[in-house]
PDB file of C-alpha atoms and ligand atoms in Angstrom:
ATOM      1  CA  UNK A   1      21.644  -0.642  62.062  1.00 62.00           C
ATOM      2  CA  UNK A   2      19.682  -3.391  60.262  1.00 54.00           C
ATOM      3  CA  UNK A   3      16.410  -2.650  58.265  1.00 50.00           C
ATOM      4  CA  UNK A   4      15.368  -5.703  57.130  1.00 53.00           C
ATOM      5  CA  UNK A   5      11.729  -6.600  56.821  1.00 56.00           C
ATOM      6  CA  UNK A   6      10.718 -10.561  57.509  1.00 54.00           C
ATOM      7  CA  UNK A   7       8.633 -11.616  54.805  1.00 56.00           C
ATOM      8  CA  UNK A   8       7.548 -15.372  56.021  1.00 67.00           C
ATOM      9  CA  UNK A   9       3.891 -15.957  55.578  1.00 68.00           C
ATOM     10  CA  UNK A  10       4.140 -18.866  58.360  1.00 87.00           C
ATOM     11  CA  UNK A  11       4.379 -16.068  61.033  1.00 95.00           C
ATOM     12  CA  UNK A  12       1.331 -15.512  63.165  1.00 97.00           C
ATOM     13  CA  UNK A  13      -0.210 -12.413  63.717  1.00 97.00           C
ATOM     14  CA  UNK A  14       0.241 -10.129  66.639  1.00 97.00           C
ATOM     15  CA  UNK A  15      -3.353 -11.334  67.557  1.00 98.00           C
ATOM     16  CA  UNK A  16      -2.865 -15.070  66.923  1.00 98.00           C
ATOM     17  CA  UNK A  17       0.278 -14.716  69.204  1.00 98.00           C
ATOM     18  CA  UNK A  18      -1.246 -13.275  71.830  1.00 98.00           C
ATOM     19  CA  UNK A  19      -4.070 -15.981  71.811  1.00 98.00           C
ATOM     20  CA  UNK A  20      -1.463 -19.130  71.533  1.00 98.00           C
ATOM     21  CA  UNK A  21       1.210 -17.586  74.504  1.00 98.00           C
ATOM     22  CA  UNK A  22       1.456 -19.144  77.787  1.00 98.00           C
ATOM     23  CA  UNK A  23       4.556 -20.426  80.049  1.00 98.00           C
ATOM     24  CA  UNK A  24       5.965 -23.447  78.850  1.00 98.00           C
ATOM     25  CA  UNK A  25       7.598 -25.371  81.390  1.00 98.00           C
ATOM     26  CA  UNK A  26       8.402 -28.154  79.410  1.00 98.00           C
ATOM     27  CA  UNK A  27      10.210 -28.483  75.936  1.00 98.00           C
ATOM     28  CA  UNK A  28      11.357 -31.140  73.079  1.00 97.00           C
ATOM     29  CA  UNK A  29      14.360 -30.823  72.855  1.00 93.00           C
ATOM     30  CA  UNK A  30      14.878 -29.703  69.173  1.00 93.00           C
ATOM     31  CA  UNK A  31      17.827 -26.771  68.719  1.00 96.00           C
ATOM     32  CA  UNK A  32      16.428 -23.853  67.328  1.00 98.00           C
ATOM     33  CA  UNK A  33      18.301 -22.869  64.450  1.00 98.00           C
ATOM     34  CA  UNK A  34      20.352 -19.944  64.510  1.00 98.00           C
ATOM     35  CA  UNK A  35      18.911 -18.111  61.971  1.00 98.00           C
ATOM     36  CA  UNK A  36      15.231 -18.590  63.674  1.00 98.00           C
ATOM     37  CA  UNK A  37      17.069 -17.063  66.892  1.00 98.00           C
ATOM     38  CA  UNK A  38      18.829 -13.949  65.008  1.00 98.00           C
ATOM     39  CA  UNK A  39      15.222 -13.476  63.785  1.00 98.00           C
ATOM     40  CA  UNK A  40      13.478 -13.772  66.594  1.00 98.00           C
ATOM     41  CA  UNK A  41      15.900 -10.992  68.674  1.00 98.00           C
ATOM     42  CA  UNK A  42      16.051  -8.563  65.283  1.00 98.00           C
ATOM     43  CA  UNK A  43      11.967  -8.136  65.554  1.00 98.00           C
ATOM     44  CA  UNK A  44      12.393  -7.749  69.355  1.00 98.00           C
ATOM     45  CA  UNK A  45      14.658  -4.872  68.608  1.00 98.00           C
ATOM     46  CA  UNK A  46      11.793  -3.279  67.017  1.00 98.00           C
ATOM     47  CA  UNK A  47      10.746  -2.306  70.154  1.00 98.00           C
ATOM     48  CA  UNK A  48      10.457   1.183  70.929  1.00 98.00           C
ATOM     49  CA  UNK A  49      12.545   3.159  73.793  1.00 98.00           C
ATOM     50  CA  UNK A  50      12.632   6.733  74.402  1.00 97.00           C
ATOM     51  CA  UNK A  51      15.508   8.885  72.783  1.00 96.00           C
ATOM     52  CA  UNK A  52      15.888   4.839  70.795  1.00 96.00           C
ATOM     53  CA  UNK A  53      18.171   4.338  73.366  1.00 98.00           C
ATOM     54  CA  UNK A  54      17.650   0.479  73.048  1.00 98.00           C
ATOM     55  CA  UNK A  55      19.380  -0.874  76.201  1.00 98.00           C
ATOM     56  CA  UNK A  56      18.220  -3.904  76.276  1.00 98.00           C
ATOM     57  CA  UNK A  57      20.916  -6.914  75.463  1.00 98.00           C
ATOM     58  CA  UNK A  58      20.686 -10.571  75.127  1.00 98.00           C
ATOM     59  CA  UNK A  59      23.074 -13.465  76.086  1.00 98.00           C
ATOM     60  CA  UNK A  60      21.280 -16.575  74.309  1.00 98.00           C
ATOM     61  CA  UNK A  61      22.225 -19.713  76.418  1.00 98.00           C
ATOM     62  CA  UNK A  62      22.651 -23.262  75.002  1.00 98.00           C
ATOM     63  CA  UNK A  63      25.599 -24.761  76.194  1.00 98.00           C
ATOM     64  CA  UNK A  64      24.575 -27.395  78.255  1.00 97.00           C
ATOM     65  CA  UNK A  65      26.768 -26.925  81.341  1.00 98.00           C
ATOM     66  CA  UNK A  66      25.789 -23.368  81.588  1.00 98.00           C
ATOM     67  CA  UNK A  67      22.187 -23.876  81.403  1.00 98.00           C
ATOM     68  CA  UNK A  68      22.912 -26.108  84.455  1.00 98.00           C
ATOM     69  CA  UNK A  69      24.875 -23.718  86.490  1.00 98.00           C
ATOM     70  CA  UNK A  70      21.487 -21.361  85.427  1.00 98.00           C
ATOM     71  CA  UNK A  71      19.181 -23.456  86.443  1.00 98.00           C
ATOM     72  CA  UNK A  72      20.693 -23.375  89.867  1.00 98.00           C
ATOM     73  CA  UNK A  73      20.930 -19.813  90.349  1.00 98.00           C
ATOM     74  CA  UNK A  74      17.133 -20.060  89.028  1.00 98.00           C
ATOM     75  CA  UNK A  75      16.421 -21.927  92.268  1.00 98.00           C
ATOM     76  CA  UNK A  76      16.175 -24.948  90.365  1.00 98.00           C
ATOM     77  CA  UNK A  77      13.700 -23.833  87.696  1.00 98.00           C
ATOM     78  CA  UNK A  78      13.176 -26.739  85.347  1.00 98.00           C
ATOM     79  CA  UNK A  79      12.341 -24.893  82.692  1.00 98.00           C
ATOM     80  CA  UNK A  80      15.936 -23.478  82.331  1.00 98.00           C
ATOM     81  CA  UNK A  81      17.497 -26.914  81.605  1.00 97.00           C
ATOM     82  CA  UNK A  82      14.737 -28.363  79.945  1.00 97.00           C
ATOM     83  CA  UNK A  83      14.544 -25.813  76.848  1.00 98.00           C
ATOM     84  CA  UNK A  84      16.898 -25.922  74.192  1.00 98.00           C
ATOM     85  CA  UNK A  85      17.880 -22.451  74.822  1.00 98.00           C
ATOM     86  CA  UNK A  86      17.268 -19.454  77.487  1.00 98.00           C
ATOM     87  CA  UNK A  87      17.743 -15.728  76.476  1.00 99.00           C
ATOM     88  CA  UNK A  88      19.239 -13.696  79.315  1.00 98.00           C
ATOM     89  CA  UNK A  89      18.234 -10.396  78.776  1.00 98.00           C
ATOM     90  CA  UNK A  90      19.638  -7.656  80.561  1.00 98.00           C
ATOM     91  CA  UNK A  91      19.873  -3.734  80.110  1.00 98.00           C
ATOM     92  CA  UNK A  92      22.936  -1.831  79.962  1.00 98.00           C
ATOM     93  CA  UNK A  93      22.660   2.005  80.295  1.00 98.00           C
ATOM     94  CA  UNK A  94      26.887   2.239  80.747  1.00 98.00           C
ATOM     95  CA  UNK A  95      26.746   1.019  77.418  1.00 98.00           C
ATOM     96  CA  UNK A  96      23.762   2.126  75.677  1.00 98.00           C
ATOM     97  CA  UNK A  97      24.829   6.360  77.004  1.00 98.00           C
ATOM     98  CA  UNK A  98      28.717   5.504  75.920  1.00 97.00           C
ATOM     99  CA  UNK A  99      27.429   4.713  72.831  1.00 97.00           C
ATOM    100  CA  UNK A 100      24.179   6.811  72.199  1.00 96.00           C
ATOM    101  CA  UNK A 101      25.535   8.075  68.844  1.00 94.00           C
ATOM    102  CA  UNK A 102      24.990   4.373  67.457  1.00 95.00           C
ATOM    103  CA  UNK A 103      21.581   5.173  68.164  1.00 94.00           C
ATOM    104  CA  UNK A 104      20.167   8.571  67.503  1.00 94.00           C
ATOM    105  CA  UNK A 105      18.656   8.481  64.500  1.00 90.00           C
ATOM    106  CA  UNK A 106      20.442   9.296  61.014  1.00 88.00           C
ATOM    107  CA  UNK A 107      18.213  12.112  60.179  1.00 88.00           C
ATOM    108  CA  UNK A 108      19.699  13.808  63.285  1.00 86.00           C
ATOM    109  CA  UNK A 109      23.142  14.032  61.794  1.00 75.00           C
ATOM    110  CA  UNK A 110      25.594  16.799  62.421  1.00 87.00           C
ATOM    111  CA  UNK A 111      24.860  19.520  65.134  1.00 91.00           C
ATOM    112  CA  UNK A 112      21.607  18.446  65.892  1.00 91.00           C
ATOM    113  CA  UNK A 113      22.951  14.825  66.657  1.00 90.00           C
ATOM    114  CA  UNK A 114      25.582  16.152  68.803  1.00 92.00           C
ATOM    115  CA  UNK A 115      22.855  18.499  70.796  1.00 93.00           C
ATOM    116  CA  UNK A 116      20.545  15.207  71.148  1.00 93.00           C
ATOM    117  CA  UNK A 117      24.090  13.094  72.377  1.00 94.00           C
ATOM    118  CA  UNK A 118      24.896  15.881  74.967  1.00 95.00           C
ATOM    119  CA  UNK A 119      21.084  16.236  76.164  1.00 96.00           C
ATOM    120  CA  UNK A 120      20.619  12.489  76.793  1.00 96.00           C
ATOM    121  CA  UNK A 121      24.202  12.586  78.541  1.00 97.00           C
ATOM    122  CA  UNK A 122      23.024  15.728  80.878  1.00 97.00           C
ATOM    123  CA  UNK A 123      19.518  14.091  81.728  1.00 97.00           C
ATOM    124  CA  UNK A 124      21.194  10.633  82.824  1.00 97.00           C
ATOM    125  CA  UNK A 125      24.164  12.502  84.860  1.00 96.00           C
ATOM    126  CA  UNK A 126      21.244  13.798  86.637  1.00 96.00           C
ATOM    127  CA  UNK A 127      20.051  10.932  87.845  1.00 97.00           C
ATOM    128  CA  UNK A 128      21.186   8.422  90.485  1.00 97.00           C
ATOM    129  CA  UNK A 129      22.885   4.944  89.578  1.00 96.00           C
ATOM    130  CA  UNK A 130      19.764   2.883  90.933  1.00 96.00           C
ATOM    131  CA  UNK A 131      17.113   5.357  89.291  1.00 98.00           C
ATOM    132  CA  UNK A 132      19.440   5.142  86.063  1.00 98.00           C
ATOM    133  CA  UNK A 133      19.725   1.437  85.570  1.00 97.00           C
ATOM    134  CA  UNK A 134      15.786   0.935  86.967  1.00 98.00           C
ATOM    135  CA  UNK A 135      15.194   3.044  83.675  1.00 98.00           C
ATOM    136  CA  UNK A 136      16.934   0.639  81.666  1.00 98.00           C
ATOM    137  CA  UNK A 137      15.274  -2.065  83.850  1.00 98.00           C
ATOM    138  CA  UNK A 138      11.423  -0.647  82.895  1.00 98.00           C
ATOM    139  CA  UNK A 139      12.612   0.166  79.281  1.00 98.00           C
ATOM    140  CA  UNK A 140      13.546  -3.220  78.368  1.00 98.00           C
ATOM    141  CA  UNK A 141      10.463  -4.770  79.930  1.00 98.00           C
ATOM    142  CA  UNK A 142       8.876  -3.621  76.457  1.00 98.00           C
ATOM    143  CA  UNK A 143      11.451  -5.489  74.456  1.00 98.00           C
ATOM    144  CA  UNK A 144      10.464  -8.824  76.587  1.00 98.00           C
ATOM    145  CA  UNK A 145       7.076  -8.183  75.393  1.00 98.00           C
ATOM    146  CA  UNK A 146       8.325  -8.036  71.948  1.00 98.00           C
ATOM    147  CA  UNK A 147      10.578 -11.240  72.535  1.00 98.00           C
ATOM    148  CA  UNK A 148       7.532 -13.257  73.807  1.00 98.00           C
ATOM    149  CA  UNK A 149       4.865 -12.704  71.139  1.00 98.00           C
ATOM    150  CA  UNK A 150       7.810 -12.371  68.501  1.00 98.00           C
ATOM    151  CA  UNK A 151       8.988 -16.269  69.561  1.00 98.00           C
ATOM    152  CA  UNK A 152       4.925 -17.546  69.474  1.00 98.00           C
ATOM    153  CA  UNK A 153       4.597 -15.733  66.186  1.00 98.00           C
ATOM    154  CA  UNK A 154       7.438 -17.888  64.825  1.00 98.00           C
ATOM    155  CA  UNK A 155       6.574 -21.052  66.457  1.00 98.00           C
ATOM    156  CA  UNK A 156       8.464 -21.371  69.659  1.00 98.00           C
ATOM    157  CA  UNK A 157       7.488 -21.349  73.442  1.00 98.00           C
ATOM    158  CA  UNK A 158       8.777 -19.627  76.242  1.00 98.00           C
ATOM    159  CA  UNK A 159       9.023 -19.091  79.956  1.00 98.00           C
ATOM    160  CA  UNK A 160       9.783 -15.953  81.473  1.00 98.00           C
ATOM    161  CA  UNK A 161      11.325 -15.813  84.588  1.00 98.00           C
ATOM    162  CA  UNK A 162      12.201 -13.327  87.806  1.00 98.00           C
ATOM    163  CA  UNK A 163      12.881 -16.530  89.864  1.00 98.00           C
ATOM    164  CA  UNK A 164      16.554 -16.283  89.670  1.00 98.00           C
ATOM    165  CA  UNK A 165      19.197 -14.728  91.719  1.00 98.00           C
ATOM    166  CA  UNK A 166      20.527 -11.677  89.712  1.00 98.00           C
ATOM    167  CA  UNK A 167      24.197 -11.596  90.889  1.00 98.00           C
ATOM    168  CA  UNK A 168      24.622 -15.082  90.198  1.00 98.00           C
ATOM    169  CA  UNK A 169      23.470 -15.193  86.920  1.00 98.00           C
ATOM    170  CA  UNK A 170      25.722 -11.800  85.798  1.00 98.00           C
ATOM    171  CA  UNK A 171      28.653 -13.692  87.277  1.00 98.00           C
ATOM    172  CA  UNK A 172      28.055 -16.910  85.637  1.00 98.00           C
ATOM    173  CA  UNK A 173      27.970 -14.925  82.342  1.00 98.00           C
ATOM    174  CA  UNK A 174      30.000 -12.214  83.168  1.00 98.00           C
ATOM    175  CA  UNK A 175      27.623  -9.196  82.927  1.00 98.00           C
ATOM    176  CA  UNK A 176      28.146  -5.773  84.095  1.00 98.00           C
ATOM    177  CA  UNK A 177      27.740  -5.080  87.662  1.00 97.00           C
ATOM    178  CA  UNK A 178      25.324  -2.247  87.189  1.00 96.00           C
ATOM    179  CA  UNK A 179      23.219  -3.948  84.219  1.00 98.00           C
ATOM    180  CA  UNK A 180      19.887  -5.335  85.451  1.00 98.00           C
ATOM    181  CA  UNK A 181      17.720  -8.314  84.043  1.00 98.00           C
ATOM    182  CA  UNK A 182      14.407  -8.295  83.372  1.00 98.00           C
ATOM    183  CA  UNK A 183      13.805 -11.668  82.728  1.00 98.00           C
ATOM    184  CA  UNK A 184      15.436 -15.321  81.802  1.00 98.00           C
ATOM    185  CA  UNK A 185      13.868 -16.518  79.069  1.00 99.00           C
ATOM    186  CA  UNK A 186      13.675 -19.953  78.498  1.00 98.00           C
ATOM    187  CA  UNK A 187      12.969 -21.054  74.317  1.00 98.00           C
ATOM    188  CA  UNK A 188      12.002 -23.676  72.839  1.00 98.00           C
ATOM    189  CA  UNK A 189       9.124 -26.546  71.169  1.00 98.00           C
ATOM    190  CA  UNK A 190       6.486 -26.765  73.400  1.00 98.00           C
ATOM    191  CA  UNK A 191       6.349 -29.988  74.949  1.00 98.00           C
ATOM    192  CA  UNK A 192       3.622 -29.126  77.092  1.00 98.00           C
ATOM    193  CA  UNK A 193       0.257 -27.616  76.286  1.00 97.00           C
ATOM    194  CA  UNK A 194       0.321 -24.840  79.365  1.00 97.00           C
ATOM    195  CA  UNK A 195      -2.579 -23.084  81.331  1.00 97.00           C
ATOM    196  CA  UNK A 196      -5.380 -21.504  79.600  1.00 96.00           C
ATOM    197  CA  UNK A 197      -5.696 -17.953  79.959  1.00 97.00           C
ATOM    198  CA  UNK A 198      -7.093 -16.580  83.307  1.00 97.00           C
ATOM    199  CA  UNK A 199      -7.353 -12.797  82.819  1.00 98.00           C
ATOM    200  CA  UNK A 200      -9.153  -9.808  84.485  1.00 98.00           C
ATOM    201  CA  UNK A 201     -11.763  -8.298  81.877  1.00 98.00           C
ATOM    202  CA  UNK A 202     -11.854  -5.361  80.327  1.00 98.00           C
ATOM    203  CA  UNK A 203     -14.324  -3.952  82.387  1.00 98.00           C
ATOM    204  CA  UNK A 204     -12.622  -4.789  85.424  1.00 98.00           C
ATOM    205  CA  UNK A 205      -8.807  -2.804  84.310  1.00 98.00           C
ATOM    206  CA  UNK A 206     -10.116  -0.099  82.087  1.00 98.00           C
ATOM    207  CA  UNK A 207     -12.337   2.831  82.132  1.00 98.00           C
ATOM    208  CA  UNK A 208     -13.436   4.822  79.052  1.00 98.00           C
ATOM    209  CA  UNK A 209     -13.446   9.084  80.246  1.00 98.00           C
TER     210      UNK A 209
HETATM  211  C1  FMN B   1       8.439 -11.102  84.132  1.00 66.34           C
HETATM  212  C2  FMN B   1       7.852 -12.449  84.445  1.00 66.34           C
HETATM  213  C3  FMN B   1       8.457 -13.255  85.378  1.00 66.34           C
HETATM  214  C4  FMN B   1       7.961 -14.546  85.637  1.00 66.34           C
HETATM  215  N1  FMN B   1       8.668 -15.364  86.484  1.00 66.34           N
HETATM  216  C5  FMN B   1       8.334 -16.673  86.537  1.00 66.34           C
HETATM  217  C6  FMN B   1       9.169 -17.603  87.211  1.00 66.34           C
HETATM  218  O1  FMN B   1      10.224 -17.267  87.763  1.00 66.34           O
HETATM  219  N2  FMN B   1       8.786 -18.914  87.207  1.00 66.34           N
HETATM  220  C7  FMN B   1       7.656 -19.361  86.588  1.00 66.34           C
HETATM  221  O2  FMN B   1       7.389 -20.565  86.612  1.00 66.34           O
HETATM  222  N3  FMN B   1       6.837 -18.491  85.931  1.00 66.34           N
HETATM  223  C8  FMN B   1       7.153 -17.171  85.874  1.00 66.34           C
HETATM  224  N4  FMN B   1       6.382 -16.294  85.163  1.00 66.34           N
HETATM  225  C9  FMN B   1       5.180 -16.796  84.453  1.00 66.34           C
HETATM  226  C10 FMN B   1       3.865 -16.262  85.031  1.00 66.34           C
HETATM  227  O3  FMN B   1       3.538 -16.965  86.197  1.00 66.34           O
HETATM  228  C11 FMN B   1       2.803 -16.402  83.933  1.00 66.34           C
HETATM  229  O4  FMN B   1       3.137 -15.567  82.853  1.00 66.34           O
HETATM  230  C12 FMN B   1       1.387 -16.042  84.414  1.00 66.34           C
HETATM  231  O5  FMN B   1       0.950 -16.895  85.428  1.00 66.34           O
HETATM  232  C13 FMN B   1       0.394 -16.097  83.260  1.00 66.34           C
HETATM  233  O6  FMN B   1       0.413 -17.357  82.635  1.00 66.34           O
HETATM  234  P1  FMN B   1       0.768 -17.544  81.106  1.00 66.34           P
HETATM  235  O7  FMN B   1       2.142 -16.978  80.884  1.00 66.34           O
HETATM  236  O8  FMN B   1       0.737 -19.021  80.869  1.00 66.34           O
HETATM  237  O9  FMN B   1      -0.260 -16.805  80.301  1.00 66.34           O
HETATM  238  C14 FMN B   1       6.805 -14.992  84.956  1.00 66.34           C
HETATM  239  C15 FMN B   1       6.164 -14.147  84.042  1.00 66.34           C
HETATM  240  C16 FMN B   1       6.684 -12.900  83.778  1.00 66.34           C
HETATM  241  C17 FMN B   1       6.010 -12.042  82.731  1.00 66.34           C
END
């Protein structure tokens, strides 16, 4: 598992990102270069999950014919065939409890790894297939957090979508039945300057105890 630390001073802060977001629905369309992409999805990772369990997986879109044969099972979204690229991210708990020993951490080596490995395998065998991948579903809602501030922070826009029919989209790219997607992502240079922020207050969400 990869450690490294992005040092560019051009990145925005968490803040700053926060401030700038908002659904693009429109983009130039410049290719984002790979290595802004890898980037972009290695600081996503970053995001926490419990156990590290990190189910969350991404299929990053830019073939043109495929983004069209998205777009339709996005109803038609614009956005998807408009943006240079869109990020399909999906969880995968068949995958990420086959392979939880990539995962635990390293300081758990030996027999403590193994009694992590068997207690994350009992507490999923417990639960139902629907409960089980809505897990993976809610977990990897962080990581699209992540993804959209992470993009902003490194200059790019996005869209995040639900409006898209889920079987459709895992057979076009030939996901797992059971793996679940929390969002298309569509990424790329604004071309657009999107809605300013309408948000409840603080007051009106929150109460100090
Ligand atoms: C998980 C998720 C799914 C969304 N689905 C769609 C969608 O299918 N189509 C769309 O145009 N916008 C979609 N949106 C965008 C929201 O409408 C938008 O985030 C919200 O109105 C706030 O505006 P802002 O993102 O510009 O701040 C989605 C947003 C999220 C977070």
């Amino acid at each position: 598992m990869s450690t490294t630390t992005s040092t560019n001073s051009d990145v925005l802060t968490v803040t700053a990102a926060a401030e700038a977001r908002r659904s693009i629905r429109k983009y130039e369309p410049t290719p984002i270069p790979r290595a802004h992409l890898n980037e972009i999805l290695r600081v996503t990772g970053l995001a926490p999950s419990p156990w590290n369990l990190q189910p969350w997986r991404f299929v990053i879109v830019e073939d043109a014919a495929t983004k069209a044969k998205l777009q339709e099972a996005a109803y038609g979204q614009g956005q998807v065939g408009a943006a240079p690229a869109v990020i399909v991210m999906y969880s995968d708990m068949t995958d990420a409890i086959a392979t939880v020993e990539e995962t635990i951490h390293p300081g758990m080596r030996g027999a403590q790894g193994e009694k992590a490995a068997a207690d994350i395998r009992a507490t999923f065998a417990g639960f139902s297939d629907s409960d089980r991948s809505a897990w993976g579903n809610a977990e990897s809602n962080i990581a699209l957090g992540y993804l959209l501030l992470t993009a902003q922070a490194h200059g790019y826009s996005t869209s995040p979508m639900l409006g898209f029919m889920p079987d459709k989209v895992k057979e076009i790219l030939d996901l797992p039945a059971d793996s679940r997607i929390p969002a298309l992502v569509a990424i790329g240079v604004a071309a657009e300057e999107g809605f300013p922020h309408h948000r409840h207050t603080v007051e009106r969400i929150a109460r100090f105890v």
